[in-house]
CSV table of C-alpha atoms and ligand atoms in Angstrom, one decimal:
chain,number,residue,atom,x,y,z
D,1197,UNK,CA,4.1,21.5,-28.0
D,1198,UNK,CA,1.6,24.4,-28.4
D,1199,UNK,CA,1.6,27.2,-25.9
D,1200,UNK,CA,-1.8,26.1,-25.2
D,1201,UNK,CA,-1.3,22.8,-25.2
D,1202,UNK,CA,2.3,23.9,-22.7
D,1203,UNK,CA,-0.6,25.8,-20.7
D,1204,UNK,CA,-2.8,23.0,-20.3
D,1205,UNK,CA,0.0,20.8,-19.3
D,1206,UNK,CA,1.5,23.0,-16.7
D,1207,UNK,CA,-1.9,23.6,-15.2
D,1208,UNK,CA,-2.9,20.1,-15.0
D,1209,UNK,CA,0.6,19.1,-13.1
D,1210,UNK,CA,0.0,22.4,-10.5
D,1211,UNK,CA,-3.4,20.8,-10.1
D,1212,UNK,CA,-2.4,17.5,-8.9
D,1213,UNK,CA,-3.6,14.2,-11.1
D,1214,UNK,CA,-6.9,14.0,-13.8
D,1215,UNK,CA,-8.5,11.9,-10.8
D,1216,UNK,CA,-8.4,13.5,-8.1
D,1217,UNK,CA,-10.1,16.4,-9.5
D,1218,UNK,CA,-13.0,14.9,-10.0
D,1219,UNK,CA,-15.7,14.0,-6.8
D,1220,UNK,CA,-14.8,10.6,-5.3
D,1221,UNK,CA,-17.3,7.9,-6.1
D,1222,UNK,CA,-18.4,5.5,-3.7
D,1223,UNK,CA,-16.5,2.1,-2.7
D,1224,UNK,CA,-18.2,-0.8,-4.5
D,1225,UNK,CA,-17.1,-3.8,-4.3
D,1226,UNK,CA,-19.0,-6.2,-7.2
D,1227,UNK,CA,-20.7,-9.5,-6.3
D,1228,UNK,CA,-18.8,-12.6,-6.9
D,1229,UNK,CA,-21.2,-13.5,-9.2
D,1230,UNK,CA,-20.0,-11.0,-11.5
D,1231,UNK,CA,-16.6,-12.5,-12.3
D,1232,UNK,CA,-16.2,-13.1,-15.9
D,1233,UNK,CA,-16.2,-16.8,-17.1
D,1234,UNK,CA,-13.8,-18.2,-19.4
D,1235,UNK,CA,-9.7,-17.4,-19.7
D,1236,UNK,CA,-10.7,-13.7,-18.1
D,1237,UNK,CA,-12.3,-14.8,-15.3
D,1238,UNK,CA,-9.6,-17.1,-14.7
D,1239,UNK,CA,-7.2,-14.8,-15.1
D,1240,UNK,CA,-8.9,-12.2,-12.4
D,1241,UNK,CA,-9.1,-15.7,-10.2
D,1242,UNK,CA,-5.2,-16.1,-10.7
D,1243,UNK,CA,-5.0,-12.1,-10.1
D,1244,UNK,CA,-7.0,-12.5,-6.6
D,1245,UNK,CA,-4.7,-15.7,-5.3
D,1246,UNK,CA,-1.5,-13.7,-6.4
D,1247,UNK,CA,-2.6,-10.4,-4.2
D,1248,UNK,CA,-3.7,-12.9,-1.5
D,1249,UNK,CA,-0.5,-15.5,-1.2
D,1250,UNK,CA,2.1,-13.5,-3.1
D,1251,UNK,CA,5.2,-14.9,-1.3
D,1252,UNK,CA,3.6,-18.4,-2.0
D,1253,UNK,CA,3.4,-17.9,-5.7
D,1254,UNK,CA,6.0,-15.8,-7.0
D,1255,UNK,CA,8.9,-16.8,-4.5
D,1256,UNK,CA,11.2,-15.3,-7.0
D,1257,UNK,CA,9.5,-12.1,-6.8
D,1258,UNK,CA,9.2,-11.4,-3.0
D,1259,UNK,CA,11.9,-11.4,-0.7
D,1260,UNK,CA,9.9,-10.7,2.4
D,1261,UNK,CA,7.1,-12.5,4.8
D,1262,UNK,CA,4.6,-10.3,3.5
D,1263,UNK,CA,1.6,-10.7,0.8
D,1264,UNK,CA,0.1,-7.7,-1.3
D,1265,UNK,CA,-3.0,-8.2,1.1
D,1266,UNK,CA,-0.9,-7.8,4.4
D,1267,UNK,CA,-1.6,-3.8,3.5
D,1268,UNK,CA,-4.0,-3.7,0.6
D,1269,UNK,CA,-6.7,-5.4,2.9
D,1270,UNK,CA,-8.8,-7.9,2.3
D,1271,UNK,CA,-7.7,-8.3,-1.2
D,1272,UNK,CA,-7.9,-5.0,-1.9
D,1273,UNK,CA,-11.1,-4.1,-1.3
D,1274,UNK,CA,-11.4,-2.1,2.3
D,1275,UNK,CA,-11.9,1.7,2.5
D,1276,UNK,CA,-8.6,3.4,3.5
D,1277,UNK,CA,-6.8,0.1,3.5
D,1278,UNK,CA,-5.2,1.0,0.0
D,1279,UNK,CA,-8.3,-0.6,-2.2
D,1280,UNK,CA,-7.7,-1.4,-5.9
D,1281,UNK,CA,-11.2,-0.7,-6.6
D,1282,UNK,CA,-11.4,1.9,-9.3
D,1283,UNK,CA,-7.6,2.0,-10.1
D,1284,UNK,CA,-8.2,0.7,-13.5
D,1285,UNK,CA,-9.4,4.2,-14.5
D,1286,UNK,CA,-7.3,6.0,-12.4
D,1287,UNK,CA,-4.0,5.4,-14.5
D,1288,UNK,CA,-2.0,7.1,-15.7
D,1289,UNK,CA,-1.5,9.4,-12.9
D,1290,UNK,CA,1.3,11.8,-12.2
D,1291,UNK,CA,3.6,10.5,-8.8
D,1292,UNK,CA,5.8,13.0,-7.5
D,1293,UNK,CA,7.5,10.0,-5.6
D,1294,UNK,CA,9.0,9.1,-9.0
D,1295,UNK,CA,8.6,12.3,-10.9
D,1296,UNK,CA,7.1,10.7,-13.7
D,1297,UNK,CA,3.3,9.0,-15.1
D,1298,UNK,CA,3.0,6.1,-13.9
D,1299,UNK,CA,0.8,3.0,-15.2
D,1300,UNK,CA,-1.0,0.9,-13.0
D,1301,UNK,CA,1.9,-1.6,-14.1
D,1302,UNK,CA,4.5,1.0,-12.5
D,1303,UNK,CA,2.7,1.4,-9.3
D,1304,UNK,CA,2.5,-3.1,-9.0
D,1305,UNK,CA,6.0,-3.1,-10.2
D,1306,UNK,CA,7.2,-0.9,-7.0
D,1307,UNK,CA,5.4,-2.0,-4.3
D,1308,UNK,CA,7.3,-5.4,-5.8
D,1309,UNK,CA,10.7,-3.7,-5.1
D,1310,UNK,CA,9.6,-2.0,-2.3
D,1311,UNK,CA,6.7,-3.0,-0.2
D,1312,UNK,CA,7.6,-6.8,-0.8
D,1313,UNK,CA,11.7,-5.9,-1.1
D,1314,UNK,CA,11.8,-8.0,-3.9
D,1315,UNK,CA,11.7,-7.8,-7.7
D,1316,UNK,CA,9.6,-6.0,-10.2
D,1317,UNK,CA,8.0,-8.6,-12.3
D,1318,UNK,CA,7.4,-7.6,-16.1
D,1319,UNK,CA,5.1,-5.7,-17.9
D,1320,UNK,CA,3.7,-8.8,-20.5
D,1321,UNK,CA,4.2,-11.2,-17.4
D,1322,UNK,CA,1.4,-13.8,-16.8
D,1323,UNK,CA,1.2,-12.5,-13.1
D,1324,UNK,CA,1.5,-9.3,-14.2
D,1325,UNK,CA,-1.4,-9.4,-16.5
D,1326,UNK,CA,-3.4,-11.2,-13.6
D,1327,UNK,CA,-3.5,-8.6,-11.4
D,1328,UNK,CA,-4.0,-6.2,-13.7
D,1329,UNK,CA,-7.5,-8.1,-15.0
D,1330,UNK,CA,-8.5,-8.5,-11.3
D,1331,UNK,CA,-8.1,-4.8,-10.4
D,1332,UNK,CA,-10.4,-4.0,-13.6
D,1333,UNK,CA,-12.5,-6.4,-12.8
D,1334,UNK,CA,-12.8,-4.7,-8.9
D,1335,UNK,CA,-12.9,-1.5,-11.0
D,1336,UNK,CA,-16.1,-1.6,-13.3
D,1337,UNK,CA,-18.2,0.5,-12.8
D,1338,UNK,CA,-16.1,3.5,-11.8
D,1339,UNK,CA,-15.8,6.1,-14.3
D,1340,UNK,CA,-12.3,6.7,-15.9
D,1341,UNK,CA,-10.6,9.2,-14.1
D,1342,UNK,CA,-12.5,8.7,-10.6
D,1343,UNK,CA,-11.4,7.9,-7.5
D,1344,UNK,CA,-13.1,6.2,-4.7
D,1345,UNK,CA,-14.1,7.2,-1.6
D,1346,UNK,CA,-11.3,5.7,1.1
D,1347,UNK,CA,-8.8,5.2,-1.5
D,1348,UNK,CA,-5.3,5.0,-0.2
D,1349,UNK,CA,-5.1,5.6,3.7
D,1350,UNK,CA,-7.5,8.5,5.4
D,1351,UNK,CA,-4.2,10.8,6.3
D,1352,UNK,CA,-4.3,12.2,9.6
D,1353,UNK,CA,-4.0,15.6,10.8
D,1354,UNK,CA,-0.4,16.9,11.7
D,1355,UNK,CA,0.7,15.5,15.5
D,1356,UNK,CA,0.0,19.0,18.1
D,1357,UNK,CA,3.0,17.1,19.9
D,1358,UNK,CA,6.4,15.7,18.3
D,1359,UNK,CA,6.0,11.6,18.2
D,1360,UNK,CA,7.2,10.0,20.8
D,1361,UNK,CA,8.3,6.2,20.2
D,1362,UNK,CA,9.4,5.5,23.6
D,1363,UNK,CA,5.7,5.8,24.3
D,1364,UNK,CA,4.9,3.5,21.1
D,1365,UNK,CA,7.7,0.9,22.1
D,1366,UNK,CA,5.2,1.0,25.6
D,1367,UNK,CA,2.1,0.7,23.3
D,1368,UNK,CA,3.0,-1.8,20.6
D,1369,UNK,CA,3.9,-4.0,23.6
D,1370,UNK,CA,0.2,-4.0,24.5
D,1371,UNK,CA,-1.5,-3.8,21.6
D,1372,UNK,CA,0.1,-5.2,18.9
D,1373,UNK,CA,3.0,-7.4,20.1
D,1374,UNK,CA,0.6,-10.4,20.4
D,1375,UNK,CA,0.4,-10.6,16.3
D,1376,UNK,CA,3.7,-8.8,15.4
D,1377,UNK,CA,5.9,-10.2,17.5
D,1378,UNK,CA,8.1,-8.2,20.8
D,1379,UNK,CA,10.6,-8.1,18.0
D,1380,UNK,CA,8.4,-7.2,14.9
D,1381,UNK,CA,9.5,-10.7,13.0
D,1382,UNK,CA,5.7,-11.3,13.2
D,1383,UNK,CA,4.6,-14.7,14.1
D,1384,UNK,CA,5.7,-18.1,12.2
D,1385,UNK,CA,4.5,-21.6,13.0
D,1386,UNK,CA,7.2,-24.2,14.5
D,1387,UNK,CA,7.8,-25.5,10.3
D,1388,UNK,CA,8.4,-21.6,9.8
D,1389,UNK,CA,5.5,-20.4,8.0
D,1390,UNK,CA,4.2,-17.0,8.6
D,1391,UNK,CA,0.9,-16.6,10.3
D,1392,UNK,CA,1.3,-13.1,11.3
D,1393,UNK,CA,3.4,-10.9,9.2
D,1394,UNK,CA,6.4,-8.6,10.7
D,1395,UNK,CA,6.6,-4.7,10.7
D,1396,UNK,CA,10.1,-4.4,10.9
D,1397,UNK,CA,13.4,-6.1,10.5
D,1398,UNK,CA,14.8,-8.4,8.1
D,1399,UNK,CA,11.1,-10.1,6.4
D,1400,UNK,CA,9.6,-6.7,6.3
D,1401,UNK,CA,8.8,-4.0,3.7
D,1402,UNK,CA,12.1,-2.0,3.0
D,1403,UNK,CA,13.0,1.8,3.4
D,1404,UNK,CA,12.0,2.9,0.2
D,1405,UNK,CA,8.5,1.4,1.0
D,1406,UNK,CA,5.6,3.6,1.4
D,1407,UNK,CA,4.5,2.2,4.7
D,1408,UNK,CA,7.8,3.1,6.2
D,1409,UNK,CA,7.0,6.7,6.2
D,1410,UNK,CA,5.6,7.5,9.5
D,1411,UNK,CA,2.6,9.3,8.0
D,1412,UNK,CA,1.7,6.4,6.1
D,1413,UNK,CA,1.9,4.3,9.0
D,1414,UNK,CA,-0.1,6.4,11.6
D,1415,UNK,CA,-2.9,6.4,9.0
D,1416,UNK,CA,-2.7,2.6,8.6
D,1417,UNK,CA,-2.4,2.3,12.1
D,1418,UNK,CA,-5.3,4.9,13.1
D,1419,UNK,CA,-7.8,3.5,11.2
D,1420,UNK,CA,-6.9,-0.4,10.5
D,1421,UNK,CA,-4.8,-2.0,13.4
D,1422,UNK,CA,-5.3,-3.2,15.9
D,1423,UNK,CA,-6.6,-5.7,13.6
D,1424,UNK,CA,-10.3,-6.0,13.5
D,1425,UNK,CA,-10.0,-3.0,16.4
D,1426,UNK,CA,-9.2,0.2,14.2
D,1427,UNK,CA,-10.3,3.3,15.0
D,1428,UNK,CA,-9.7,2.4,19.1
D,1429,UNK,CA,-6.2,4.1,19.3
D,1430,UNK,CA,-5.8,8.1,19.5
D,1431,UNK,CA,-4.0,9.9,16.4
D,1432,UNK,CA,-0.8,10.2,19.2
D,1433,UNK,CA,-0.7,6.5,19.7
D,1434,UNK,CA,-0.8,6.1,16.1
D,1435,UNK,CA,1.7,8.4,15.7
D,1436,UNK,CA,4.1,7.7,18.4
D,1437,UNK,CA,3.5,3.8,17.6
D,1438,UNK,CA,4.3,5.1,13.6
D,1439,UNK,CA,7.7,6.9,15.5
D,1440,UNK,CA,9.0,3.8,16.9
D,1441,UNK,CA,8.2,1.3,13.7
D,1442,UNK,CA,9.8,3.7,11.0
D,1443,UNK,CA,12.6,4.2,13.4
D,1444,UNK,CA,13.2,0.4,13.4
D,1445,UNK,CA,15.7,-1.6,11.2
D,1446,UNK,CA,14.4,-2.8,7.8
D,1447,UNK,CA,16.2,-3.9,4.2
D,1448,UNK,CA,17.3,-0.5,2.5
D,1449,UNK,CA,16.3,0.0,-0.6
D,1450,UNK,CA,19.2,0.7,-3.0
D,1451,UNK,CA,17.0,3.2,-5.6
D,1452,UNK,CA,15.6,5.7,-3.0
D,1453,UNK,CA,18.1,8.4,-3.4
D,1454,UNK,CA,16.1,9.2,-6.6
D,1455,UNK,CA,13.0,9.8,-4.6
D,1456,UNK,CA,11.2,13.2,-5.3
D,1457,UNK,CA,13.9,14.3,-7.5
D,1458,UNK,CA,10.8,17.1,-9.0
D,1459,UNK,CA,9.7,17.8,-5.5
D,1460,UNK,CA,6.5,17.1,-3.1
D,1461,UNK,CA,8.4,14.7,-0.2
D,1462,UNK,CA,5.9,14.0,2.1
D,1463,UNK,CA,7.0,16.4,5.3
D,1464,UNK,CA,8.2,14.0,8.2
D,1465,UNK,CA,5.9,14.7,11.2
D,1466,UNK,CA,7.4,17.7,13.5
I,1391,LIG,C1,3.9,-3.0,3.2
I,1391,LIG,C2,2.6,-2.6,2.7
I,1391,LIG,C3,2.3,-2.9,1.2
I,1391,LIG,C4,2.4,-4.1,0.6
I,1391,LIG,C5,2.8,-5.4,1.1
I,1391,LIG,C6,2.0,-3.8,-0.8
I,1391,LIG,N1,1.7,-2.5,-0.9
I,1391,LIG,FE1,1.0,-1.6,-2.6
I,1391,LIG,N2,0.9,0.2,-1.7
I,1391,LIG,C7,1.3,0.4,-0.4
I,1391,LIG,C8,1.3,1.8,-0.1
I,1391,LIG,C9,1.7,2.5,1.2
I,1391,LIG,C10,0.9,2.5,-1.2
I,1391,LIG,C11,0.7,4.0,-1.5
I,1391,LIG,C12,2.0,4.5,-1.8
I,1391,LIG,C13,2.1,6.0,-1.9
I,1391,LIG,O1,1.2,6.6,-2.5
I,1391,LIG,O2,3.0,6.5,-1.3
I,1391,LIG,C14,0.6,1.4,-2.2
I,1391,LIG,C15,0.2,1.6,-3.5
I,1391,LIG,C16,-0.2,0.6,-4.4
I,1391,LIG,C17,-0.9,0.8,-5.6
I,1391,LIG,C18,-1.5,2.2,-6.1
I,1391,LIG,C19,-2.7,2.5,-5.2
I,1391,LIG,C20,-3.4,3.7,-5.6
I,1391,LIG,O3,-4.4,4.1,-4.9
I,1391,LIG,O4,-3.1,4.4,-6.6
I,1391,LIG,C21,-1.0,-0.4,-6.2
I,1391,LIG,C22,-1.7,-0.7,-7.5
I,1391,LIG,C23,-0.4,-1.4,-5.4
I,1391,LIG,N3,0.1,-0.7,-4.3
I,1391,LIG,C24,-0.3,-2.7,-5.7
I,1391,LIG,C25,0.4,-3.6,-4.8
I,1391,LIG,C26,0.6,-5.0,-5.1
I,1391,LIG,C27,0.1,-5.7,-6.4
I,1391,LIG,C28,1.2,-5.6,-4.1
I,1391,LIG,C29,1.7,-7.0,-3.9
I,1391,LIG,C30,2.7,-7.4,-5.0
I,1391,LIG,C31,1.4,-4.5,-3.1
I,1391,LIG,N4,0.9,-3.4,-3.6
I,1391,LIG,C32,2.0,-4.7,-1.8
I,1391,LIG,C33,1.7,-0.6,0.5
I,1391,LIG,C34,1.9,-1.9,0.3
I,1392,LIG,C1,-5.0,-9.7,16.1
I,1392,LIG,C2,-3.7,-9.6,15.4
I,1392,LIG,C3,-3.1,-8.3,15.1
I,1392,LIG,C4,-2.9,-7.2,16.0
I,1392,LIG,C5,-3.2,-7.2,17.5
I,1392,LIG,C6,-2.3,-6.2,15.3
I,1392,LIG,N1,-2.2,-6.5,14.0
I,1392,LIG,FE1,-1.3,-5.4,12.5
I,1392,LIG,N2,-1.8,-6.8,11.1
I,1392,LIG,C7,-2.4,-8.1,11.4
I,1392,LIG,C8,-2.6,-8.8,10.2
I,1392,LIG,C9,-3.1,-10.2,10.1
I,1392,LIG,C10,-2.1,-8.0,9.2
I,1392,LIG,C11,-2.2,-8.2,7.7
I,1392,LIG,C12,-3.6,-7.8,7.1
I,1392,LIG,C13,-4.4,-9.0,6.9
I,1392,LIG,O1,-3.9,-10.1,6.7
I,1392,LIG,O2,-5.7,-8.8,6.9
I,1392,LIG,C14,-1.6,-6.8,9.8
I,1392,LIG,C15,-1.0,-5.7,9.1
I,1392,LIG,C16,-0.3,-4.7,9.7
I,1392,LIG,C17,0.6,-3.8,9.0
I,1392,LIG,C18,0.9,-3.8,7.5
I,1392,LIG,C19,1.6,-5.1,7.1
I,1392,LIG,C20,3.0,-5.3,7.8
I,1392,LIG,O3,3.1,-6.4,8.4
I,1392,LIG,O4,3.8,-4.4,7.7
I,1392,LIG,C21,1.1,-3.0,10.0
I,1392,LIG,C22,2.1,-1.8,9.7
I,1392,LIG,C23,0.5,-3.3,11.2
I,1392,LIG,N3,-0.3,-4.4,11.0
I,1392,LIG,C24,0.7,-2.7,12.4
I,1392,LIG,C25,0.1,-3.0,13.6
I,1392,LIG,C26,0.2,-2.2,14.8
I,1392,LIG,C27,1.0,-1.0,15.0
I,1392,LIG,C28,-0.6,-2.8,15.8
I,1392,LIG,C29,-0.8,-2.4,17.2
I,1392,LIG,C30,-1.5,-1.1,17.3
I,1392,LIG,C31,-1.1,-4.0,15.1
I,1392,LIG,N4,-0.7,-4.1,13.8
I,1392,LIG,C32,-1.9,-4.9,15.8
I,1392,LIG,C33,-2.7,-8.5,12.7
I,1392,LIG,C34,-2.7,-7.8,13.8
């Protein structure tokens, strides 16, 4: 490599990834009307039902209760609920979690083996392709190497108080137990079938997941949940409710120990 080039490098990897040093764009999601016809638009069709019912169709895949849409609302396309609009130009993109560039494939193939504690599926897969048309499709428009306004989860500021989940085990009793479940095993119908999905124990996300940091969590929390009632809980209920649900038991996951091997772990909250 050229010194300049060496330069270039090392500058861009101090600076953090190509997109988010450009202005966000805003959130558009396109019409319906503007889903391709033909084998592509089926394919983004396949993409959408896959992000929507994951469990459903790719049981080998997922070994939890959850779907891609359980946290990547509303397929995907919600302001700070982790939206896939404009990741299509966003990749490749440096992820200190893994120390490497990651593809839009790498990111889907971990939140396989993490958020859904099951199995990567591959690259040249039919499903994998699927979801790959229907986050381009969600992404026209944005320019290569944006990012949208509200991607990911709006972080919050650092607690002024260490969390407290004793006082979260008091507030997810009254605001979220209804839907989660006093247990976190969500809700299932009597044949079994999830209608609410869990936040902790054995169907959940697994440690290595992203959600299960509590500063993931709080923002999720803060903003999104109560369901259909975000933004009606302080950042110290989020965050004491964040303390008692990353405190809870969950799968492990066996790969984690390679976690921010070049640096930048997230700081756990006080
Ligand atoms: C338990 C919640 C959860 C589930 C379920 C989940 N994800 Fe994620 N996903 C996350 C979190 C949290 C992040 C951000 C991770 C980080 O940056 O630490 C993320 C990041 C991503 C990204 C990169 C987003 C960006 O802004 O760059 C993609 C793509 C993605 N997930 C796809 C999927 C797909 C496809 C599925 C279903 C197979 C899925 N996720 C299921 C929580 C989840
Ligand atoms: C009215 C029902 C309802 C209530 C009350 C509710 N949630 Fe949720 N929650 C959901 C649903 C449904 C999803 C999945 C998103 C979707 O399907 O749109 C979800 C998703 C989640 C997720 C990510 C997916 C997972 O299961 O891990 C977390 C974490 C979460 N909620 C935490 C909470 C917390 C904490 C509270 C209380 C402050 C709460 N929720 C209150 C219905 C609810």
């Amino acid at each position: 490599m050229s010194k300049r080039l060496a330069l270039l490098v090392a500058a861009a990897l101090v600076a953090g990834p190509l997109a988010a040093q450009q202005k966000p764009v805003p959130l558009v999601v396109p019409a319906p009307q503007t889903m391709p016809s033909g084998p592509l638009g089926e394919a983004v069709q396949q993409g959408l039902s896959i992000i929507n019912a994951t469990r459903a169709a790719l049981p080998d895949y997922v070994g939890n209760a959850l779907n891609c849409s359980s946290c990547h609302l509303n397929g995907g396309t919600v302001a700070n609920g982790a939206p896939f609009v404009g990741l299509a130009g966003a990749y490749p993109e440096y992820f200190a979690r893994s120390g490497a560039v990651e593809t839009i494939e790498d990111r889907i193939a971990d939140c396989f083996r993490r958020s859904m504690n099951g199995k990567a599926i591959a690259v040249d897969s039919m499903p994998m392709r699927a979801i790959v048309a229907y986050i381009a499709w969600l992404s026209a428009g944005v320019p290569v190497g944006a990012s949208v306004d509200g991607r990911g989860f709006r972080a919050l500021p650092a607690p002024g108080r260490a969390p407290d989940a004793g006082r979260g085990a008091t507030l997810y009793a009254q605001r979220c137990a209804a839907c989660h479940g006093r247990d976190g095993g969500g809700l299932r119908t009597p044949e079994g079938t999830f209608v609410m999905p869990p936040v902790w124990g054995p169907q959940s996300f697994n440690d290595g997941a992203g959600m299960a940091q509590a500063a993931t969590l709080a923002a999720f929390i803060r903003a999104k949940m109560p369901l259909g009632r975000g933004g009606t809980l302080t950042d110290d209920d989020a965050w004491d409710i964040a303390a008692l649900i990353a405190g809870a038991p969950r799968p492990a996951y066996a790969g984690k120990s390679a976690d921010w091997s070049r640096g930048g772990r997230p700081a756990s909250p006080r």
